[in-house]
mmCIF file of C-alpha atoms in Angstrom:
data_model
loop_
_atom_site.group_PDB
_atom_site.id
_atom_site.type_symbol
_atom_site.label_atom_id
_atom_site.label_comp_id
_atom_site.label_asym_id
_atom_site.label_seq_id
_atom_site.Cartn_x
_atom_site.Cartn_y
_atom_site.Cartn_z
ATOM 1 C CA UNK O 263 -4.532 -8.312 -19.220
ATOM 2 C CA UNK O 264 -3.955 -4.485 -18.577
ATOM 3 C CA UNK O 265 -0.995 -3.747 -15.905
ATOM 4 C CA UNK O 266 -1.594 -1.237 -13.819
ATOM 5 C CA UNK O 267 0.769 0.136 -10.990
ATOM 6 C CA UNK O 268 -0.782 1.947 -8.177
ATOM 7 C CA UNK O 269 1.652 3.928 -6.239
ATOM 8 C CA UNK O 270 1.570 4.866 -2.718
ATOM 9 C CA UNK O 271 -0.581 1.374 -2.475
ATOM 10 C CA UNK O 272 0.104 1.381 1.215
ATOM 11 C CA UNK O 273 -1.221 4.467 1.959
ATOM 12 C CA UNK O 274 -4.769 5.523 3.218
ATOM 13 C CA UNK O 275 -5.634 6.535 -0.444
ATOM 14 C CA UNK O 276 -3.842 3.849 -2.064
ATOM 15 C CA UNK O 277 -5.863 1.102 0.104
ATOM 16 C CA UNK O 278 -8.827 2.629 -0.258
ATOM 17 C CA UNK O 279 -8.489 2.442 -4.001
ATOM 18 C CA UNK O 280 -7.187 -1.210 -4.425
ATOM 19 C CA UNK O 281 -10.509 -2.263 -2.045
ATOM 20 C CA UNK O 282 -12.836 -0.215 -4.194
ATOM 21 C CA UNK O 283 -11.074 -2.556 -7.389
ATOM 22 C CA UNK O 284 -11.588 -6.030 -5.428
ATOM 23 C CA UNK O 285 -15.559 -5.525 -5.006
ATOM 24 C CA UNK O 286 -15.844 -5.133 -8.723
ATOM 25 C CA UNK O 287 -15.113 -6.960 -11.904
ATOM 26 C CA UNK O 288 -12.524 -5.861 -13.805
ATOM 27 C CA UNK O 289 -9.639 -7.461 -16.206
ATOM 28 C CA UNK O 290 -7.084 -5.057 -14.887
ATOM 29 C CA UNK O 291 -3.732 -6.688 -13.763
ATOM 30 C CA UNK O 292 -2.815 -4.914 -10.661
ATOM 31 C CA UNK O 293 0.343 -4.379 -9.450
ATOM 32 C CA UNK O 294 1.448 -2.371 -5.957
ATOM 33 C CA UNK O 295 4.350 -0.233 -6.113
ATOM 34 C CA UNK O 296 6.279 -0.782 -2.423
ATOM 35 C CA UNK O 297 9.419 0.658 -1.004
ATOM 36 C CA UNK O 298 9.930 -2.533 0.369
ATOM 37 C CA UNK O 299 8.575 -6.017 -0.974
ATOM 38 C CA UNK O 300 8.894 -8.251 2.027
ATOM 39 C CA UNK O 301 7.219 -5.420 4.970
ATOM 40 C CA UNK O 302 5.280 -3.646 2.234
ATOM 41 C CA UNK O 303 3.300 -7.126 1.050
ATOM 42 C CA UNK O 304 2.312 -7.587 4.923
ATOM 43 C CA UNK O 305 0.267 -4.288 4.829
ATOM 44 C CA UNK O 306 -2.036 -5.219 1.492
ATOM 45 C CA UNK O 307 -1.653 -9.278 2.477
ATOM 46 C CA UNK O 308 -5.508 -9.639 2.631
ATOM 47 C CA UNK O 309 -5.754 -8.167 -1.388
ATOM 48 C CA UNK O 310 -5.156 -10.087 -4.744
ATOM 49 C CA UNK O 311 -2.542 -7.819 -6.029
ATOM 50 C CA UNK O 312 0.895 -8.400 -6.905
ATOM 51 C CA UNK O 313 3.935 -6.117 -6.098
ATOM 52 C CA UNK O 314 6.745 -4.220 -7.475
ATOM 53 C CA UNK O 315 9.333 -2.471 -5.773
ATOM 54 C CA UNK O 316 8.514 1.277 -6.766
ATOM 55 C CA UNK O 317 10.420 4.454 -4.619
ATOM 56 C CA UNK O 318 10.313 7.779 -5.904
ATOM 57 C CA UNK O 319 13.514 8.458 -4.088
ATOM 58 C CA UNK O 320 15.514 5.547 -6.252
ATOM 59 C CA UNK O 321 15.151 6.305 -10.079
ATOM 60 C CA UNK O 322 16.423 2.408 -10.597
ATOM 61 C CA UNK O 323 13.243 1.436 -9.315
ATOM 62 C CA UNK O 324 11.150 3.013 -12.308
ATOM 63 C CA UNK O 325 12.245 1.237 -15.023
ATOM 64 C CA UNK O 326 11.285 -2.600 -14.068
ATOM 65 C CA UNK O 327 8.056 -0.972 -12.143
ATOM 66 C CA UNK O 328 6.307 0.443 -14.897
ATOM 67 C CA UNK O 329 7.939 -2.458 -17.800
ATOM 68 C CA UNK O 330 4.312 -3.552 -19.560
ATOM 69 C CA UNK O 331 2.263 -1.055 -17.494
ATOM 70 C CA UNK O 332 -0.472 0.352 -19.458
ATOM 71 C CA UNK O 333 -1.648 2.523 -16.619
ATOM 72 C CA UNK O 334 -0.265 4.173 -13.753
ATOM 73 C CA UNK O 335 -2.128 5.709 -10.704
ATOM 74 C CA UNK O 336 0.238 8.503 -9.432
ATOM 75 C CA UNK O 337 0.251 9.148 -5.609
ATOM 76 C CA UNK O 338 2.616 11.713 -4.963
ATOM 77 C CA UNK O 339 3.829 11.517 -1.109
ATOM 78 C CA UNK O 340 3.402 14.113 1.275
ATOM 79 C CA UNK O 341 7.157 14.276 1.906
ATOM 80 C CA UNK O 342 8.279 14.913 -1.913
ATOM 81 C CA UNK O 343 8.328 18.282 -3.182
ATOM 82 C CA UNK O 344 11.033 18.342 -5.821
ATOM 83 C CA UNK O 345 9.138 17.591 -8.711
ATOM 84 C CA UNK O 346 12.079 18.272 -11.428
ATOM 85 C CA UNK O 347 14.436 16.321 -9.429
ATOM 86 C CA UNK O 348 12.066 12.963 -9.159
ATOM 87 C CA UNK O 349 9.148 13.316 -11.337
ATOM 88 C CA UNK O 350 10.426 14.393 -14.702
ATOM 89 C CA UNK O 351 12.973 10.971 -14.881
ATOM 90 C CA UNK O 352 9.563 9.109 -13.838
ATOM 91 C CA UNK O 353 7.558 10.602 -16.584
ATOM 92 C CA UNK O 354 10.103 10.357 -19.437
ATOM 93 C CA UNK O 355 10.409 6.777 -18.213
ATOM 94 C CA UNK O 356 6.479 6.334 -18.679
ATOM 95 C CA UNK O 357 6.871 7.668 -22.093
ATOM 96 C CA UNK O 358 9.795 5.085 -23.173
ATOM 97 C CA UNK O 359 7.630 1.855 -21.490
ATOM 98 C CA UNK O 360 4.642 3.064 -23.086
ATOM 99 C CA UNK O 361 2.506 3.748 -20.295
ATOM 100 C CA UNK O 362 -1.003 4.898 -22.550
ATOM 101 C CA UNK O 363 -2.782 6.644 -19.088
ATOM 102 C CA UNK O 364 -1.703 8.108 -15.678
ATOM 103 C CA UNK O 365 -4.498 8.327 -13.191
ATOM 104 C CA UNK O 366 -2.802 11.011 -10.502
ATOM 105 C CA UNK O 367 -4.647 12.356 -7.459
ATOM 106 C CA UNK O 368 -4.115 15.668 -7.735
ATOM 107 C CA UNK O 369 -5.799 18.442 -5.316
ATOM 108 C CA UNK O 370 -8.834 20.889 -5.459
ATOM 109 C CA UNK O 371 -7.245 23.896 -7.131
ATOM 110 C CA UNK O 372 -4.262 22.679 -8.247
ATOM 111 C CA UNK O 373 -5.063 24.242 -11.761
ATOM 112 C CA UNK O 374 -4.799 27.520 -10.220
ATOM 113 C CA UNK O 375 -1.786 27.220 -7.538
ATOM 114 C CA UNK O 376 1.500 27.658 -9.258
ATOM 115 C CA UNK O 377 3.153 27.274 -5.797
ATOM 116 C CA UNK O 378 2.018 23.491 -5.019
ATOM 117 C CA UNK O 379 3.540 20.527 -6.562
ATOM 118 C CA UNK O 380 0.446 19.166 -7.803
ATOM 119 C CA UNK O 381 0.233 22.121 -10.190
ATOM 120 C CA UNK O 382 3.672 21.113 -11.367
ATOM 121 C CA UNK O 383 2.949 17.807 -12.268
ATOM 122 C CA UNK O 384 -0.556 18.335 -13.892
ATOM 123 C CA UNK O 385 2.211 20.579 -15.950
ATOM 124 C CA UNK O 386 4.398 17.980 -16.616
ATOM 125 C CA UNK O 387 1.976 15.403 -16.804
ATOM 126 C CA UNK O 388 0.145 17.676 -20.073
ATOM 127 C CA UNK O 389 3.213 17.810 -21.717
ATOM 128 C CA UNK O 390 4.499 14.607 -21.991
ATOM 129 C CA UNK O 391 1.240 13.494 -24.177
ATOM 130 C CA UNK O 392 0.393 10.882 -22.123
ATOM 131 C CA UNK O 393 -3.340 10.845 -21.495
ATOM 132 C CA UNK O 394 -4.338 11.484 -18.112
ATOM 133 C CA UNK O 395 -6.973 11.862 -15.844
ATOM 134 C CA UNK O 396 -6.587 14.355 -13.011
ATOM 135 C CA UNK O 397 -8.554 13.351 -9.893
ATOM 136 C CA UNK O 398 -8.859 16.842 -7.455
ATOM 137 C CA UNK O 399 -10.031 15.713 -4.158
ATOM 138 C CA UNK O 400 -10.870 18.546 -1.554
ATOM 139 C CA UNK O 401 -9.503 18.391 2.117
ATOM 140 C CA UNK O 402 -9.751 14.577 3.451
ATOM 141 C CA UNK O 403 -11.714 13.846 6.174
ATOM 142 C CA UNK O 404 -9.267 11.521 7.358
ATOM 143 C CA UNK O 405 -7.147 13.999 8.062
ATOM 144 C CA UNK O 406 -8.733 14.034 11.579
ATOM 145 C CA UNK O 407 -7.694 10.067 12.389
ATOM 146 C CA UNK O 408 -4.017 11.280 10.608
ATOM 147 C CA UNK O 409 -2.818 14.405 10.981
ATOM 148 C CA UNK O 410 -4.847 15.914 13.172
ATOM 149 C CA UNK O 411 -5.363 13.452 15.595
ATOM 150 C CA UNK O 412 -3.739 13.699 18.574
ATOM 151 C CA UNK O 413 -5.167 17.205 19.292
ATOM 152 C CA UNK O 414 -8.670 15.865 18.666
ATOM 153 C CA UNK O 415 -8.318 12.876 20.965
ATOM 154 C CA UNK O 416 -5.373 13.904 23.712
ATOM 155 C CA UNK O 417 -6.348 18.101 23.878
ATOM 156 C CA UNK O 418 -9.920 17.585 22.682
ATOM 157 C CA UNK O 419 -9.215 20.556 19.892
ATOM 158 C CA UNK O 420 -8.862 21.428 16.257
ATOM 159 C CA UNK O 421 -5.950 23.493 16.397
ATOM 160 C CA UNK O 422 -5.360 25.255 12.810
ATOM 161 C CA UNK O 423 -4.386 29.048 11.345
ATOM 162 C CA UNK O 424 -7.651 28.601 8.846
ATOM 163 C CA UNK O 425 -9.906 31.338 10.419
ATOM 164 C CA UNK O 426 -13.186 31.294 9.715
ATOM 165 C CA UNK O 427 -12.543 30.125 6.073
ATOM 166 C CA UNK O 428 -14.998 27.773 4.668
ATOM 167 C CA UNK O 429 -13.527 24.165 3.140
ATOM 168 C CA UNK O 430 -15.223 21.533 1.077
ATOM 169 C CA UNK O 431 -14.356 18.378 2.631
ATOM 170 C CA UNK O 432 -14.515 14.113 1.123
ATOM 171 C CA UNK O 433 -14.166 10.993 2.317
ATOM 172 C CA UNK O 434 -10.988 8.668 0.560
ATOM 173 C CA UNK O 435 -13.540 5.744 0.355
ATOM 174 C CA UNK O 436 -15.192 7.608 -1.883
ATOM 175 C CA UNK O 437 -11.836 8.964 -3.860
ATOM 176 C CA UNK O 438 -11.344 5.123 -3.877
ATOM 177 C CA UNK O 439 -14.522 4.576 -5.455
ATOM 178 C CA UNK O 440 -13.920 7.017 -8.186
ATOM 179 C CA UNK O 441 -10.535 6.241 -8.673
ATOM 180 C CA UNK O 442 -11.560 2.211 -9.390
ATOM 181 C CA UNK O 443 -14.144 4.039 -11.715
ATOM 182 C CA UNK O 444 -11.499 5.692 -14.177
ATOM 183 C CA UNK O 445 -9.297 2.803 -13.823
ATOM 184 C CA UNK O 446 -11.685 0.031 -14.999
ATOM 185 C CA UNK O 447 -12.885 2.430 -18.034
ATOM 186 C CA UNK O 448 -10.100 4.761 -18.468
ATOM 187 C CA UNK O 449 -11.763 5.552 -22.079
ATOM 188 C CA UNK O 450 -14.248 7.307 -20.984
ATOM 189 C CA UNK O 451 -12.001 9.604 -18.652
ATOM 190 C CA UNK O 452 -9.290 10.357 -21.316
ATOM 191 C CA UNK O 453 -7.843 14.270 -20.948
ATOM 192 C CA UNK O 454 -10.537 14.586 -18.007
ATOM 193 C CA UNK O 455 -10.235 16.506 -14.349
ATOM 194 C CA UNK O 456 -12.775 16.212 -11.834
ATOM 195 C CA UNK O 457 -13.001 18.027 -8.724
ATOM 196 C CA UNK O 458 -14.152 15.343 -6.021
ATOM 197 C CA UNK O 459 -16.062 16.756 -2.896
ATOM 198 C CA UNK O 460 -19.391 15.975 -0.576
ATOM 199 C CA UNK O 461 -22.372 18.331 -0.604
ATOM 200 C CA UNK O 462 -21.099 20.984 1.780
ATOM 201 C CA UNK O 463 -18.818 23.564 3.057
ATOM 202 C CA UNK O 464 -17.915 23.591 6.466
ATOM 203 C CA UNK O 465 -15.470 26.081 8.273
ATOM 204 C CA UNK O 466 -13.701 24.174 11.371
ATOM 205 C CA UNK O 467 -15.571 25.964 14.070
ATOM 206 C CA UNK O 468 -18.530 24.396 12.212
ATOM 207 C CA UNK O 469 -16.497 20.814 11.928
ATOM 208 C CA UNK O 470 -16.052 21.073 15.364
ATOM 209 C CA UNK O 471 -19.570 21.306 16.498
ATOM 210 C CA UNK O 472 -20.640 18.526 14.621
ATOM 211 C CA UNK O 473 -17.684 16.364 16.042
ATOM 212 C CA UNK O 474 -19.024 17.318 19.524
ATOM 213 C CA UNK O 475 -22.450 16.979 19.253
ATOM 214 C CA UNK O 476 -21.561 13.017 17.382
ATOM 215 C CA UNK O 477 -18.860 12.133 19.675
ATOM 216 C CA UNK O 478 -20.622 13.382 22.499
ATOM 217 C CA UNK O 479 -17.659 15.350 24.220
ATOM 218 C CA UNK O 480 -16.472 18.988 23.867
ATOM 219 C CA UNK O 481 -14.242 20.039 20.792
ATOM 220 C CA UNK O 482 -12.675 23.426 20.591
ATOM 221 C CA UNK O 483 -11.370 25.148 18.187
ATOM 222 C CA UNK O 484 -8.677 27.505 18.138
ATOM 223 C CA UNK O 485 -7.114 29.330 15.622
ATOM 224 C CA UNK O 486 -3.615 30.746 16.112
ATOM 225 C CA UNK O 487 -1.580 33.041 14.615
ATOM 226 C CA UNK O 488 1.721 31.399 12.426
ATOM 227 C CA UNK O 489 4.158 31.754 15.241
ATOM 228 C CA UNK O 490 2.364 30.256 17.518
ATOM 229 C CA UNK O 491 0.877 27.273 15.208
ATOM 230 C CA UNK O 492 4.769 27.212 13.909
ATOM 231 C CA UNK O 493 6.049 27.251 17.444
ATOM 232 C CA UNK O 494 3.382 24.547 19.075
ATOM 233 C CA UNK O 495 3.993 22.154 16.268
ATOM 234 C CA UNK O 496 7.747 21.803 16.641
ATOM 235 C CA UNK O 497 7.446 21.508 20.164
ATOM 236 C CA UNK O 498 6.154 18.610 19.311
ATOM 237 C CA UNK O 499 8.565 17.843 16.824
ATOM 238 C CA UNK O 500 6.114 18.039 13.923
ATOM 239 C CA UNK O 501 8.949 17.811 10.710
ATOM 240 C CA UNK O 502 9.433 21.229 9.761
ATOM 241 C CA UNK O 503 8.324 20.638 6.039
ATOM 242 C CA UNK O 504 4.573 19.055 7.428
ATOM 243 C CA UNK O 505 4.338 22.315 9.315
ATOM 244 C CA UNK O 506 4.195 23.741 6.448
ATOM 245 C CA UNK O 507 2.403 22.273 4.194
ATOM 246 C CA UNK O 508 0.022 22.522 6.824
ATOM 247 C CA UNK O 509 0.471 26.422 6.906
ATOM 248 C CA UNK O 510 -0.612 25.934 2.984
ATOM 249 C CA UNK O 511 -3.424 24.012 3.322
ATOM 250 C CA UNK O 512 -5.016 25.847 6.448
ATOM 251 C CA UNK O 513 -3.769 29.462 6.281
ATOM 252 C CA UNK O 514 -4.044 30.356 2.740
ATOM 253 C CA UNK O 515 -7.426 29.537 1.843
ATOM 254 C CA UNK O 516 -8.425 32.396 4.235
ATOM 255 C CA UNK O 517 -7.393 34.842 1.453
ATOM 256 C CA UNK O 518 -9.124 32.408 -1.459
ATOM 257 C CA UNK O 519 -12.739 32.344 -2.500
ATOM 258 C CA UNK O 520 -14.528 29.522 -1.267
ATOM 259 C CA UNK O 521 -14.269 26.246 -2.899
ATOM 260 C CA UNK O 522 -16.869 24.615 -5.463
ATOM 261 C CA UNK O 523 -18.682 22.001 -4.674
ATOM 262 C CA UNK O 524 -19.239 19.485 -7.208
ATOM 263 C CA UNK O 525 -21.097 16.433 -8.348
ATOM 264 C CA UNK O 526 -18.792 14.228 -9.835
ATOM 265 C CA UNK O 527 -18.664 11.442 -7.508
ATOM 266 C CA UNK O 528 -22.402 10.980 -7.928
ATOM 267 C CA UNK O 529 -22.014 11.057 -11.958
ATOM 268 C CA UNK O 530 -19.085 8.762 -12.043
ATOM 269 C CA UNK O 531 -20.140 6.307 -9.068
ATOM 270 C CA UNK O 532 -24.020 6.487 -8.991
ATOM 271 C CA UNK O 533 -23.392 7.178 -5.095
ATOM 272 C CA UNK O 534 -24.083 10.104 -2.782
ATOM 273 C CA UNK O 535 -20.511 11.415 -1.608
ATOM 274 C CA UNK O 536 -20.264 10.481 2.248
ATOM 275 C CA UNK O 537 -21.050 13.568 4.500
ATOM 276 C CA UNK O 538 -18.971 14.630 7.478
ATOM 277 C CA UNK O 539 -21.567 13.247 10.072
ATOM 278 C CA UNK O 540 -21.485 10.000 8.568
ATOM 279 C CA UNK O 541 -17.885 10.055 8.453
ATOM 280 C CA UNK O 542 -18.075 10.811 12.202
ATOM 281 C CA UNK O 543 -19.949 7.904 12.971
ATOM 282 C CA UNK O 544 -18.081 5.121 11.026
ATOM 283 C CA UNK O 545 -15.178 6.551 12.632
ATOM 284 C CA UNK O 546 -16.580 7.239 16.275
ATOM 285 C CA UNK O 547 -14.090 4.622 18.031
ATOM 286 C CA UNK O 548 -10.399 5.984 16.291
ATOM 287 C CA UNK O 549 -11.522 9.935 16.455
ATOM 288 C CA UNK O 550 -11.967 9.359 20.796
ATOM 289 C CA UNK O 551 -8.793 6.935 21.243
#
């Protein structure tokens, strides 16, 4: 059987992708990469999947991980930036186990933002020979039961510096569906980069009325300048790095050209992408609690 190591397994994404592999038929050996192996494999206990201690942080970790893997799906976490210092050793270690495919879920325009890590590791990714398959998902919905949360449910906001700039938006069930796609027929995908959104381009004054009029209740939305956005997130001792890469993802694309949106997860799935009002209502109960 083919070994493949999914990493960041216990995350949203990661989850969503080992789910998507369960409900089909595959002959892919599957393997979770966890920080930890005993409170890691209580978090995925309801999959068939077997573990293997994987941290980016511990370079000893790569080595017995990826022994035998044919393919890896790369989830790089939010919190690691330094791609020199922890992805180069993880590549070149690919290259000496033979890994023959890395799956890694990149982000909409990474191909054309020297500044985010993503674009770094596409980079590194290309020229270690490897073939790959770059998965570019635009901004998750999810990030409103995540990161953006608490505002929603506790100030009944959207509080962001993104103006009135417009963003394609996807659900990770359907990143999840793709992603078991290219994993089950990674052949077809070989040297391939798809740009993964739903069928429109909302700003968040726009997200916002559609949360309201769904969840029956009053969202704002209020866009502040940096300071303030800066200043209101570490009163509430939002890590100083998140801020930021929150800054990146909701400031700057007020300066960029709108996004594209695409139809790849129709070709690759044979499935409409999920729209924001259906992720609304699947969600109702977590976005008012």
């Amino acid at each position: 059987m083919t070994k493949v190591l999914i990493t960041g397994a216990t995350g949203n994404v990661g989850t969503e992708v080992i789910k998507s592999l369960q409900n089909i038929n595959h002959q892919l050996d599957l393997y979770a990469g966890v920080r930890n192996l005993i409170t890691d494999d209580n978090k995925l206990e309801n999959f068939k999947i077997k573990f293997a201690q994987f941290d980016f942080t511990d370079s000893t970790t790569y080595e017995t991980a990826l022994d035998g893997c044919s393919i890896l799906f790369l989830l790089r976490p939010p919190q690691i930036s330094e791609v020199e210092k922890y992805f180069n050793p993880m590549i070149d270690t690919c290259r000496a186990k033979g890994v023959n495919h890395i799956v890694f879920l990149s982000v909409q325009g990474a191909e054309k933002s020297k500044i985010i890590p993503h674009h770094k590791i596409e980079k590194l990714i290309i020229d270690s020979k490897i073939p790959y398959t770059f998965l570019r998902p635009a901004y998750f919905m999810q990030n409103f039961t995540t990161t953006l949360h608490n505002d929603l449910v506790n100030k009944k906001r959207i509080y962001l510096p993104a103006g009135n700039a417009k963003f394609t938006l996807i659900d990770i069930r359907d990143i999840g569906l793709v992603s078991a796609s290219v994993l089950t027929n990674t052949s077809q995908h070989i040297n391939k980069s798809y740009e993964l959104t739903c069928k429109e381009k909302l700003s968040f004054s726009e997200m916002a009325k559609k949360l309201s009029d769904i969840l029956h209740t009053d969202i704002q939305y209020i866009s502040p300048n940096l300071a303030s956005f800066f200043l209101s997130k570490r009163k509430e001792k939002t890590p100083t790095m998140l801020i930021l890469v929150m800054i990146m993802l909701h400031y700057f694309p007020r300066f960029q050209k709108d996004p594209e949106i695409t139809d790849w997860i129709e070709k690759i799935t044979d499935k409409q992408p999920t729209t924001f009002e259906q992720f609304i209502t699947d969600n109702k109960k977590a976005l008012t609690k």
